[in-house]
XYZ file of C-alpha atoms in Angstrom:
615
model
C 0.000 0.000 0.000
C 1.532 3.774 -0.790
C 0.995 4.111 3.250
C 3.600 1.421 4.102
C 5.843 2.435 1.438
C 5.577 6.451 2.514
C 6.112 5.407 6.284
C 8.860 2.744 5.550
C 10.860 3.459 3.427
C 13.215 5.536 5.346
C 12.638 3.730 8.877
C 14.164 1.520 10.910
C 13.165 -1.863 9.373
C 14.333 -0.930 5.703
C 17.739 0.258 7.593
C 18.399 -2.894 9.530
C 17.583 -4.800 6.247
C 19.398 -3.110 4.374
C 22.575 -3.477 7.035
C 22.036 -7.400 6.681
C 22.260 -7.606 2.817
C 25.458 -5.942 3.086
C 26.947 -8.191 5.801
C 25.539 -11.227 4.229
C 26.809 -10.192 0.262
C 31.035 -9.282 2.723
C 31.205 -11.975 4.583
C 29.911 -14.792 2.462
C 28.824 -13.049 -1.224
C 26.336 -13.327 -3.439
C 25.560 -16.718 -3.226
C 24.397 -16.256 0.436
C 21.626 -14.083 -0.923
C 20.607 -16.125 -3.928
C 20.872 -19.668 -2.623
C 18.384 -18.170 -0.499
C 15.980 -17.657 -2.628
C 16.613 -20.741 -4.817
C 14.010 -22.748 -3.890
C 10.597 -22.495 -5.732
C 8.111 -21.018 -3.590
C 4.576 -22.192 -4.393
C 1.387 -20.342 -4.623
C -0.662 -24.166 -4.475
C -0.005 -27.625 -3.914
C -2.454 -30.257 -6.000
C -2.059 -33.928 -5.177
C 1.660 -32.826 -3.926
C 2.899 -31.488 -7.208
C 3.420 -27.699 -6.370
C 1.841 -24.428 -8.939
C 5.085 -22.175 -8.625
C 5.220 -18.617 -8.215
C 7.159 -17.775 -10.764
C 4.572 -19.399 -12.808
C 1.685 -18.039 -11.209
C 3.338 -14.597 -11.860
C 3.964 -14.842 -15.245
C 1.055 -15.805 -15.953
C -1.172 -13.042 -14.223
C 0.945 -10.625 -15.995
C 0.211 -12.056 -19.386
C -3.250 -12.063 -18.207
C -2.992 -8.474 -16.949
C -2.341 -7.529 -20.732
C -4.112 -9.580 -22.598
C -7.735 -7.922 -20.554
C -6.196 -4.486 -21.408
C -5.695 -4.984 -24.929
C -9.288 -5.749 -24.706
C -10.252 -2.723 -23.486
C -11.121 -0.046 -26.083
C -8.958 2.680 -24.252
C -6.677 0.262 -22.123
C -6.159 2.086 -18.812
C -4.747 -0.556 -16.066
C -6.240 1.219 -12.946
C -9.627 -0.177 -14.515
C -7.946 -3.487 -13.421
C -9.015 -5.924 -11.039
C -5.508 -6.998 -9.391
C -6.938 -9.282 -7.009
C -10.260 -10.821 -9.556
C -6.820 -11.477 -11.398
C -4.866 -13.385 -9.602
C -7.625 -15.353 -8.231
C -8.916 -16.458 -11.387
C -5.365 -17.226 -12.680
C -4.546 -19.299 -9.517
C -7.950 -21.308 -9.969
C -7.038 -22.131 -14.007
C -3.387 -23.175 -12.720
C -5.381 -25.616 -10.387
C -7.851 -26.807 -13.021
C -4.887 -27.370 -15.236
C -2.832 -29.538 -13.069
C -6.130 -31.302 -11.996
C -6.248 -32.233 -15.670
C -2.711 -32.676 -16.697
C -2.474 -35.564 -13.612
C -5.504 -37.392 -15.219
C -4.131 -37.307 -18.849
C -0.593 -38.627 -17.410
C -2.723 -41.247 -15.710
C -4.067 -41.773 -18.575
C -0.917 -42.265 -20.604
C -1.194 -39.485 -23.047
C 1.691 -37.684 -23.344
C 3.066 -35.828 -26.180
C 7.217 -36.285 -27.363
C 9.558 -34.116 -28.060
C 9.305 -34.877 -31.932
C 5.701 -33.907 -31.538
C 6.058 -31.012 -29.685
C 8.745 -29.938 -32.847
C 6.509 -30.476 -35.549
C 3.478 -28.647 -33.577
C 5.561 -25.265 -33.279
C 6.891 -25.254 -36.635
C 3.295 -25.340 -38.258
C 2.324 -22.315 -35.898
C 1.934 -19.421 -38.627
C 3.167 -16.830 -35.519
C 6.186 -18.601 -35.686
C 6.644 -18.189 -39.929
C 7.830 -16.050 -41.886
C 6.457 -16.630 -45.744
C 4.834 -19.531 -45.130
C 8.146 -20.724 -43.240
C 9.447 -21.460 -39.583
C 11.752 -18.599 -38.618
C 13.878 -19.522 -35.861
C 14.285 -16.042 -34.771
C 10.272 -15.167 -34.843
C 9.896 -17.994 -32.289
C 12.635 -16.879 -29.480
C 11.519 -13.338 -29.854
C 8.031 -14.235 -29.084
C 8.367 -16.800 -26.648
C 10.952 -14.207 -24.789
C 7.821 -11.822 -25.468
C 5.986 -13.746 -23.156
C 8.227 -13.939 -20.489
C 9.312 -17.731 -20.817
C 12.237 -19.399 -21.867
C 12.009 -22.079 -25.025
C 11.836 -25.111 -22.342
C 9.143 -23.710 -20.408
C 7.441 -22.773 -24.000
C 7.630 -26.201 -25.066
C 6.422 -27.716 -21.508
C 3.715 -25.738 -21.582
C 2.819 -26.831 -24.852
C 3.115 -30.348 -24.222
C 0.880 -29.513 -21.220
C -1.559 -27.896 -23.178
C -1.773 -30.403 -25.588
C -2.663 -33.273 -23.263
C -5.358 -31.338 -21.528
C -7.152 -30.192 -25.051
C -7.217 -33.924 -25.626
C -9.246 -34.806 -22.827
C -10.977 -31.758 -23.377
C -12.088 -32.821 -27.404
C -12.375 -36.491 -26.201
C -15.260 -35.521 -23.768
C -16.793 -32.949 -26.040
C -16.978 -34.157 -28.909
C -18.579 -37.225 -27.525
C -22.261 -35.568 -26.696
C -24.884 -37.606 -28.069
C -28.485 -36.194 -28.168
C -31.158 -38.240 -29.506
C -32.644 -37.480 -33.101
C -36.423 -37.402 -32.149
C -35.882 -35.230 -29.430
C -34.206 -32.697 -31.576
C -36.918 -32.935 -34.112
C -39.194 -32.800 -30.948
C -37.453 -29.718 -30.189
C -37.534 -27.652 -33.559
C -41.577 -28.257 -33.905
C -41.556 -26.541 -30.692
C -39.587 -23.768 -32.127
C -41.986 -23.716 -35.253
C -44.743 -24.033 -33.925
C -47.677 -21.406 -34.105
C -50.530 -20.661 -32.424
C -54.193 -18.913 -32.600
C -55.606 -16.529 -29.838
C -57.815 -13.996 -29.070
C -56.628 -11.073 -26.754
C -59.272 -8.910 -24.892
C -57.803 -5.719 -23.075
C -58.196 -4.207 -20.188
C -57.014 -0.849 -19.268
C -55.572 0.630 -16.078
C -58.606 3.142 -16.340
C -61.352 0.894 -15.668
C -60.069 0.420 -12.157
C -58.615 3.386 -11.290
C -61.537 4.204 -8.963
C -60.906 1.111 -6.711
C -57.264 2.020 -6.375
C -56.092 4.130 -3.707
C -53.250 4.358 -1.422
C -53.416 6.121 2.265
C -50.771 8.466 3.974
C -50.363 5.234 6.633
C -49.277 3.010 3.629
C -46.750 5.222 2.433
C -45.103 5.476 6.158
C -45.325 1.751 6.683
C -43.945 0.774 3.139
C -40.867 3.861 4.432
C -40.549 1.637 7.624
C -40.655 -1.656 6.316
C -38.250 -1.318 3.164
C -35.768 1.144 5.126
C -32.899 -0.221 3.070
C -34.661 0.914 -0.005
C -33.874 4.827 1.099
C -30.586 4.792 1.697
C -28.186 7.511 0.442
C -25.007 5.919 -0.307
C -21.907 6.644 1.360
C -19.804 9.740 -0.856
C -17.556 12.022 -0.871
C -16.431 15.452 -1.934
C -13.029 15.784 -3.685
C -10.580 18.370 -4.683
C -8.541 17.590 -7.904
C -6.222 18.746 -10.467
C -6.458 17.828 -14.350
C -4.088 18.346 -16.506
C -4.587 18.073 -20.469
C -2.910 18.159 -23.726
C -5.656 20.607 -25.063
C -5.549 22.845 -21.934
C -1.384 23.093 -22.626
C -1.689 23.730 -25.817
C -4.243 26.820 -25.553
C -1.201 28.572 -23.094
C 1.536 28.053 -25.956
C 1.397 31.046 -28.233
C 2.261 30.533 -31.622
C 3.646 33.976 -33.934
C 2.643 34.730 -37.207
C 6.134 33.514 -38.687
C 5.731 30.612 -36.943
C 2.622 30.026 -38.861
C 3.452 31.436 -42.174
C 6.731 28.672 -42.159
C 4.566 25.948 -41.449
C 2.364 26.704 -44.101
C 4.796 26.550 -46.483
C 6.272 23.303 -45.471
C 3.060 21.908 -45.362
C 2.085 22.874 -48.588
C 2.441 19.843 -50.628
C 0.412 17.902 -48.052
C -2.529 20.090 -47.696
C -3.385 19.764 -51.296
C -5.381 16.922 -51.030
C -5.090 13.974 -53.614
C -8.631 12.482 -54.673
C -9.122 9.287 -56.746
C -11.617 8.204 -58.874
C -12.383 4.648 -58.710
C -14.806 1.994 -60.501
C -15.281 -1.798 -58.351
C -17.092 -5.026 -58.672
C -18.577 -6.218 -55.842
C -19.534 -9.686 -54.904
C -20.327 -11.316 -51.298
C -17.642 -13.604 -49.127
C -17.878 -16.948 -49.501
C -17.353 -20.071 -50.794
C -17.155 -19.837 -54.337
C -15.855 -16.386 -54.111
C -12.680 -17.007 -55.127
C -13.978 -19.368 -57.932
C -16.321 -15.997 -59.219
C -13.770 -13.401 -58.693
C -11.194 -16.200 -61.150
C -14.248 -16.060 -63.472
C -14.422 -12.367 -63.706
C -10.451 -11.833 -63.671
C -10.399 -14.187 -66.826
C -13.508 -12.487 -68.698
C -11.728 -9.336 -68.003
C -8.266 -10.714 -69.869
C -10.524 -11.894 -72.524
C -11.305 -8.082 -73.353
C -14.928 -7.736 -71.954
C -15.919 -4.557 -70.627
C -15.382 -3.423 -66.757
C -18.236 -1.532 -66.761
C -20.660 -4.472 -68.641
C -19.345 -7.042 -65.732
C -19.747 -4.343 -62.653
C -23.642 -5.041 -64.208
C -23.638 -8.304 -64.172
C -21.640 -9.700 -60.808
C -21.529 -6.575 -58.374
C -23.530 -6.622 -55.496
C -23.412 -3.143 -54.883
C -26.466 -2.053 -56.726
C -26.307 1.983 -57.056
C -22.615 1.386 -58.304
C -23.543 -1.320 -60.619
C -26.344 0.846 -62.705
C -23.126 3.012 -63.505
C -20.935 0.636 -64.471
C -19.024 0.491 -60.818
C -18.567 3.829 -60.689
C -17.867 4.773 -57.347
C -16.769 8.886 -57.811
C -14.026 11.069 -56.559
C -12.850 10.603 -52.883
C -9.969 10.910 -50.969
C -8.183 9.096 -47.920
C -9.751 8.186 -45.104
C -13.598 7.199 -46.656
C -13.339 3.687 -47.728
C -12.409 0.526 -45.866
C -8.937 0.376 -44.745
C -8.377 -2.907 -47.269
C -9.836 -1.295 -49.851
C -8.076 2.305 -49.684
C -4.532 0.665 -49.600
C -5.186 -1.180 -52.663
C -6.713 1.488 -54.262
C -3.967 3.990 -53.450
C -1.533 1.803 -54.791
C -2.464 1.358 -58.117
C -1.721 3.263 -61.594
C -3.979 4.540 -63.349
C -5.986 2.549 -65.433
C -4.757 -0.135 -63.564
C -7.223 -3.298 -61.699
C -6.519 -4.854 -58.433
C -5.689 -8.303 -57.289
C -9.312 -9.586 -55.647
C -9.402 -6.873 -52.313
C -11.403 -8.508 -48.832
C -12.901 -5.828 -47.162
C -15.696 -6.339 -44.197
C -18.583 -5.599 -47.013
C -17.196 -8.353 -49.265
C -15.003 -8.941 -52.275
C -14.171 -5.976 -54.629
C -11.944 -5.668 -58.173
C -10.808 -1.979 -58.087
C -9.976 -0.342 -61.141
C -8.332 3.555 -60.961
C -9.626 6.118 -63.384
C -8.414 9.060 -62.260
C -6.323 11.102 -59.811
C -6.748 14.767 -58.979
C -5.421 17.246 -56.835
C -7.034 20.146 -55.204
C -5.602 23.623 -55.173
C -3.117 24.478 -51.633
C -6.271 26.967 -49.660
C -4.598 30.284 -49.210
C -2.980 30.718 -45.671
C -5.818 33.320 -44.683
C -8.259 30.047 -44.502
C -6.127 27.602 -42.702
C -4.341 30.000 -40.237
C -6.080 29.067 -37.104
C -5.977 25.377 -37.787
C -2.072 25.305 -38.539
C -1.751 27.424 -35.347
C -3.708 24.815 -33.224
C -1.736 22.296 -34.917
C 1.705 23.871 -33.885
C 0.541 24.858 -30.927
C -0.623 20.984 -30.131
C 2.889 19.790 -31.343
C 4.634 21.629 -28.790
C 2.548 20.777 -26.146
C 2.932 17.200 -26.822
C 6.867 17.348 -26.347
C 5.797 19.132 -23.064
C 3.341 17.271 -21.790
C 4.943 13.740 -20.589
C 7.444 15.800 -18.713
C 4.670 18.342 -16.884
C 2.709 14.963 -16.084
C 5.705 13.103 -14.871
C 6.023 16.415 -12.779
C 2.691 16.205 -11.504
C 2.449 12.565 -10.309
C 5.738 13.385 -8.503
C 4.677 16.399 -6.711
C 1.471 15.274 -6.378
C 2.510 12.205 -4.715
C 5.015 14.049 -1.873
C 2.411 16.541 -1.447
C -0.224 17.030 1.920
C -2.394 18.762 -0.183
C -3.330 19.854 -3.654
C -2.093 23.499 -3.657
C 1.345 23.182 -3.768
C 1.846 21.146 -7.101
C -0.943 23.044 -8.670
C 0.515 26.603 -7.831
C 4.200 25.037 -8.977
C 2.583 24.115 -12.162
C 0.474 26.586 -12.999
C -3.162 24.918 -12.670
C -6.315 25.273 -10.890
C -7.485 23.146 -7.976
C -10.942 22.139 -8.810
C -13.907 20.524 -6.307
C -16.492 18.058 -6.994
C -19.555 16.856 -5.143
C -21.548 13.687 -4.544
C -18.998 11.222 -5.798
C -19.926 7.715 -4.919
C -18.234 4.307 -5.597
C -20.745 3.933 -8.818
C -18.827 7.692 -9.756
C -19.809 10.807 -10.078
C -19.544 13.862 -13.215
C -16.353 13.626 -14.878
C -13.869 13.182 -14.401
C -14.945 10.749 -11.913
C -16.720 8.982 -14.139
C -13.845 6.804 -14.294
C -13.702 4.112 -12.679
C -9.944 3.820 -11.864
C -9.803 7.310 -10.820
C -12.790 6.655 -8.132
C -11.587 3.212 -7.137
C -8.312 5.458 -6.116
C -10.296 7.962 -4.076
C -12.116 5.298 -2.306
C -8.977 3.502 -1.583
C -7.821 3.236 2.066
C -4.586 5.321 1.260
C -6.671 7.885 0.337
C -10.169 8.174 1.815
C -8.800 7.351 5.414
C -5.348 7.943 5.366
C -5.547 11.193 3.797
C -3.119 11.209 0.724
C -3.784 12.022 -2.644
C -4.527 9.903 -5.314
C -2.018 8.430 -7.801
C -1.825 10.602 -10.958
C -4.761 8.663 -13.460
C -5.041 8.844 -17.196
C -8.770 9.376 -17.186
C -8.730 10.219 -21.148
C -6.653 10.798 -24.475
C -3.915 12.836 -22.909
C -6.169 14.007 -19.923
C -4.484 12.814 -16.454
C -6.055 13.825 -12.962
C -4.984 13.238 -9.591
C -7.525 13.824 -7.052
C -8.042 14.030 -3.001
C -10.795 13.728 -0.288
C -12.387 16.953 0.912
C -14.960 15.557 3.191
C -16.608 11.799 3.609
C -20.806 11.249 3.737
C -21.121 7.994 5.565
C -24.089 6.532 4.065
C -27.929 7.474 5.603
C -31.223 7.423 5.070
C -33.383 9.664 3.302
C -36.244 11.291 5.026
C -39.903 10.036 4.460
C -40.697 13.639 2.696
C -37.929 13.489 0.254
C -39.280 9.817 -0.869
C -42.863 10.389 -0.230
C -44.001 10.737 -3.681
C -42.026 8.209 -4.789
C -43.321 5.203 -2.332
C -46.485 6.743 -3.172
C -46.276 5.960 -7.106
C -44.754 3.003 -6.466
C -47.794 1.548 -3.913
C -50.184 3.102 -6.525
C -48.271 1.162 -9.469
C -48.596 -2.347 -7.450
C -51.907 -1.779 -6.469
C -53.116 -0.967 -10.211
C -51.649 -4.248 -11.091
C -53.183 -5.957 -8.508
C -56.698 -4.544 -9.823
C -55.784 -5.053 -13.164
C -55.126 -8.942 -12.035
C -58.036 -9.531 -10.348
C -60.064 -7.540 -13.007
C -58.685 -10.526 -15.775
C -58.815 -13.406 -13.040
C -62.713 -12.860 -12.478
C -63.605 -12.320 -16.410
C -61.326 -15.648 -16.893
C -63.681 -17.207 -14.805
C -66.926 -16.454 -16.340
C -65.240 -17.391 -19.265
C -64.654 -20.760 -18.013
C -67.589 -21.062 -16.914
C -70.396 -20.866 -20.097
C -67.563 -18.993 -22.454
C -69.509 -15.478 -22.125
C -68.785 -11.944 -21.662
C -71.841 -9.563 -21.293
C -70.549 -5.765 -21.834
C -66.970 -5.940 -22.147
C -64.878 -4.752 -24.751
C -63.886 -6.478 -28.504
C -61.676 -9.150 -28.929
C -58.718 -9.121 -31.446
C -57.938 -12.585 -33.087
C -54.602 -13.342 -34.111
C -54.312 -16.065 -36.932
C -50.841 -18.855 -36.843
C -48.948 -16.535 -35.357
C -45.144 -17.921 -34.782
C -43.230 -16.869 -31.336
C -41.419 -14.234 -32.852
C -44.188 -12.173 -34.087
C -43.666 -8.671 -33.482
C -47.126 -7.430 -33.931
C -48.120 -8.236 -30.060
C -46.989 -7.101 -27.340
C -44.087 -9.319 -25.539
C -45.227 -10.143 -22.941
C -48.487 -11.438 -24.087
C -46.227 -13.598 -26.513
C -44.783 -14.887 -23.408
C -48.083 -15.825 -21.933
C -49.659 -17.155 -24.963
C -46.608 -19.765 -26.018
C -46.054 -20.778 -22.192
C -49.973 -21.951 -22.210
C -50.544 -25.246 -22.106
C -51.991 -26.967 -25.567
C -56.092 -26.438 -25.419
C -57.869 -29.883 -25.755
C -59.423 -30.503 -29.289
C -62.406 -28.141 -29.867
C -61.492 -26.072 -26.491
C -60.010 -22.820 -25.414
C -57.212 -22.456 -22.497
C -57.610 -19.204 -20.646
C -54.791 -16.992 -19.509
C -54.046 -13.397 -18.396
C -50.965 -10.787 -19.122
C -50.785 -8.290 -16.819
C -48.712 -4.431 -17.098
C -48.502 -1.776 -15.079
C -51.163 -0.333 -17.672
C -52.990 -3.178 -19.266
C -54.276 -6.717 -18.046
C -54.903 -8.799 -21.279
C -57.435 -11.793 -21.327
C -55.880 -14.817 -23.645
C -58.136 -16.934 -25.211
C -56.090 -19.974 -26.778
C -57.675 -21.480 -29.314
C -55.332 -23.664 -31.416
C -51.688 -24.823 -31.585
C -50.173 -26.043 -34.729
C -47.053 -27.520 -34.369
C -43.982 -26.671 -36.849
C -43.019 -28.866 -39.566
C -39.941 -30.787 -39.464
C -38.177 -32.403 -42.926
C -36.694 -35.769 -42.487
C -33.193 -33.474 -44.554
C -33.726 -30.311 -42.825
C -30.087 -28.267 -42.634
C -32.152 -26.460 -39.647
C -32.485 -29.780 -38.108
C -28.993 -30.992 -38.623
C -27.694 -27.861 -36.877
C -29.783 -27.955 -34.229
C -28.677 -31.908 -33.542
C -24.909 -30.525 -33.497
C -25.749 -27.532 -31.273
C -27.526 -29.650 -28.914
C -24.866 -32.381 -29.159
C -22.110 -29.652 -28.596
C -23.577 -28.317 -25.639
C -24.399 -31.721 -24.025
C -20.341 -32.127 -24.630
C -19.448 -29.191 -23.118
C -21.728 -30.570 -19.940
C -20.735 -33.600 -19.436
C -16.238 -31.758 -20.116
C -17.401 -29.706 -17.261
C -18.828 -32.109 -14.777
C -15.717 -34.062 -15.478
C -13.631 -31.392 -14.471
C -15.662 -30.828 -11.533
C -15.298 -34.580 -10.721
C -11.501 -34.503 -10.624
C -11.161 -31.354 -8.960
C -13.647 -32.278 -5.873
C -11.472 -35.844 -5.743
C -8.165 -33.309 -5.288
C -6.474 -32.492 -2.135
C -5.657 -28.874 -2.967
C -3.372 -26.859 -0.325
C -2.986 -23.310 -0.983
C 0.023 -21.476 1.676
């Protein structure tokens, strides 16, 4: 914790331990302090074989990045350090659980094996080929050495074949997949009869005593969460920048040099268009040679392109410059000559041939129209060259500092406040969820000391400290008044609205009559996905059970708004062929999740028949 490490690192106990590493490394050397430490220590034991820590380590770290390269801005104070390691130290478990049963098992995997598995990996090639040096750079990448790569492997690869000997062995029965899909198909035919919140309104009413006993009884349902109010300091590329000026000469120069780059380069292009997939390739060959043959662009953009509005004019797609099309499809197209036709281009709308027909270049704009711009632009630049080294300032300052007004007045910026932050956040910048973890922290909400400095944006950092803590309360009946009230007045409706549908269900029931009420509205075979009724009278009506032949099966569907009387009149059930590619998939699916079942209860078996020690 920054507590221990501020109080220390400059006492007594870092002194004296200090004073025995250098005894230790005189009297006997280094060896003293190393042999120490060369034992493995272990972070688990499973069926005596020990999970090292060195392991364990490495791994959370690799975990660590891989969940931040996941992250759209990666930002590791939105980490979970300890969700980390735990999960990591429960796979290492689960793995060695495993790995024991396949060497029971006999399956192992040799060292010729493990060879001829790591020279097929394409990370590990270079033009189709296995470069030597690809593999030790990436292996050292990831922290391990080549034997630990290659025991890892041969780890991995026992475990995956228990794991595809179990799952792939799921078996599911043919009629009740078939049973399944006419379920899926089937439709139904109902009549739905509504009822309005309106036509009991008048019996609904809710008393100044149910309001205060709801308050007393539900307490926890009125509670203002614990928050705080913070002081902080941000500091911003864009705020830098706007305090650099920039001169006229300054401006004029970069114009100039800029010149040739701000007159934008448009091409024209032409493409044919057709969709990903098998025969793809086999269509785009068929084009390519029709093309060699002399047949017109234009005449087969007509014929094959699936990109209609293009098509009509021959695959004419206009004038445009960098930065509109795909990224595939703008690096082939600025590559070519003109007159020129791509190789076959895979973008994410499908498969294009890209012919060039023209390129044209747009006058420089005079200086008078891009002055502010190119000033912003410098201005940004030389912020940028400033900014790591103000923000390296800032953390340090920041992090010596009792307060907030000392590195803001060194720097230059403005010690801000913010109210009503809670652990869900608060405005930004504590909308971030790093940045409030922080200023809940015990370092800094009890201790007192300020936050670490946290990139809460694209070259926005803030550091932050605790003005004053609101233990969590609860609100007074007056400020939540209205709302119990709504809320009692909401149920209650309901409630009407329920009993309302139960009694017309039962005259229903009982000689199929309604004297008075409102009009029915029949819906014909409708399948479960309709969209013309509401959900959750969809829900009601396929959750019924099937009406006996020449009978109807009552039900209700009741909103805060509307109760709706069901009458089910028919179910139909959905046809089934005996070579349906619908049914097929659905006898894999099934068959792939019973599988994955009966893989987990497996590993569940093994791991409860473990004797697991954890230090």
């Amino acid at each position: 914790m920054l507590q221990d490490i501020r109080e220390n690192a400059q006492g007594t106990i870092a002194k004296i331990i200090i004073g025995l590493l250098i005894v230790s490394l005189s009297i006997w050397g280094m060896d003293a302090i190393v042999g120490g430490f060369s034992g493995e220590p272990e972070v688990a034991t499973v069926n005596g074989e020990d999970i090292t820590e060195r392991e364990f380590l490495r791994l959370v770290q690799m975990e660590s990045q891989r969940r931040l390269s996941s992250m759209e801005t990666p930002d590791p104070s939105m980490l979970n350090e300890d969700q980390i390691r735990a999960d990591v130290l429960d796979s290492l478990i689960q793995q060695q659980v495993l790995i024991q049963d396949a060497n029971a098992q006999g399956l192992e995997l040799n060292d010729a094996d493990i060879d001829s598995l790591i020279t097929q990996m394409p990370q590990f090639q270079v033009d189709g080929q296995f470069n030597r040096d690809r593999f030790l750079a990436t292996v050292r990448n990831m922290g391990m050495g080549v034997g630990e790569f290659r025991e890892a492997m041969r780890k991995q690869y026992v475990v995956n074949q228990i794991r595809a000997g179990i799952a792939q062995s799921g078996v599911v029965a043919d009629q009740n997949a078939r049973q399944l899909l006419q379920i899926q198909n089937q439709t139904r035919t109902f009549r739905v009869l509504g009822i309005p919140a309106a036509e009991v309104a008048d019996s609904v009413e809710v008393s100044a005593n149910e309001v205060e006993t709801f308050y007393q009884e539900n307490s926890g349902l009125f509670q203002q969460p614990e928050r705080v109010d913070a002081a902080y300091i941000t500091q911003s590329l864009g705020a830098l920048a706007e305090t650099i000026d920039i001169t006229d000469e300054e401006v004029r120069a970069y114009y100039e040099e800029r010149a040739a780059d701000l007159a934008s380069e448009e091409r024209r292009a032409s493409h044919i268009l057709i969709e990903e997939g098998s025969d793809a390739d086999e269509t785009m060959a068929t084009i390519q040679e029709r093309l060699e043959a002399g047949e017109s662009f234009e005449d087969l953009a007509r014929e094959y392109s699936i990109d209609t509005v293009s098509a009509e004019e021959g695959g004419d797609l206009g004038y445009a410059g960098r930065g509109i099309y795909d990224e595939a499809f703008e690096e082939a197209l600025f590559a070519l000559e003109e007159g020129e036709i791509s190789e076959p281009v895979r973008s994410s709308f499908g498969v294009h041939l890209i012919r060039l027909e023209d390129i044209r270049q747009s006058e420089v704009p005079a200086l008078a129209e891009m002055e502010d711009q190119l000033r912003r632009e410098l201005a940004r630049d030389r912020a940028r060259e400033k900014f790591a080294e103000i923000r390296s300032q800032l953390a340090d300052s920041a992090y010596a500092a009792d307060d907030l007004t000392g590195p803001a007045e060194e720097l230059g910026l403005e010690v801000r406040e913010a109210t009503g932050i809670t652990r869900d956040g608060g405005q930004a910048p504590f909308d971030h969820a790093g940045l409030v973890r922080q200023l809940f922290s015990e370092d800094v909400l009890e201790a007192g000391y300020n936050t670490e400095l946290i990139d809460v944006g694209d070259n926005v950092s803030v550091v932050a400290r605790v003005r004053e803590y609101h233990p969590a309360e609860q609100l007074p009946l007056d400020e939540v008044r209205e709302d119990i009230r709504g809320t009692l007045m909401a149920r209650k409706t309901r409630e009407a609205l329920a009993e309302r549908a139960d009694a017309l269900i039962a005259d229903l029931e009982a000689d199929g009559k309604l004297e008075g009420e409102g009009e029915w509205t029949r819906y014909e075979s409708l399948s479960r996905n309709a969209s013309d009724v509401a959900p959750a009278v969809m829900q009601q009506v396929f959750s019924m059970a099937r009406p006996n032949e020449g009978q109807t099966a009552y039900a209700k569907a009741v909103s805060d708004t509307t109760a709706s009387v069901i009458a089910l009149e028919q179910v139909t059930d959905g046809e089934v062929a005996e070579d349906s590619t619908e049914l097929e998939q659905l006898q894999q699916f099934l068959a792939s999740l019973e599988g994955q079942r009966e893989y987990a209860a497996y590993q569940q078996y093994l791991r409860n028949r473990a004797e697991i020690e954890r230090p």
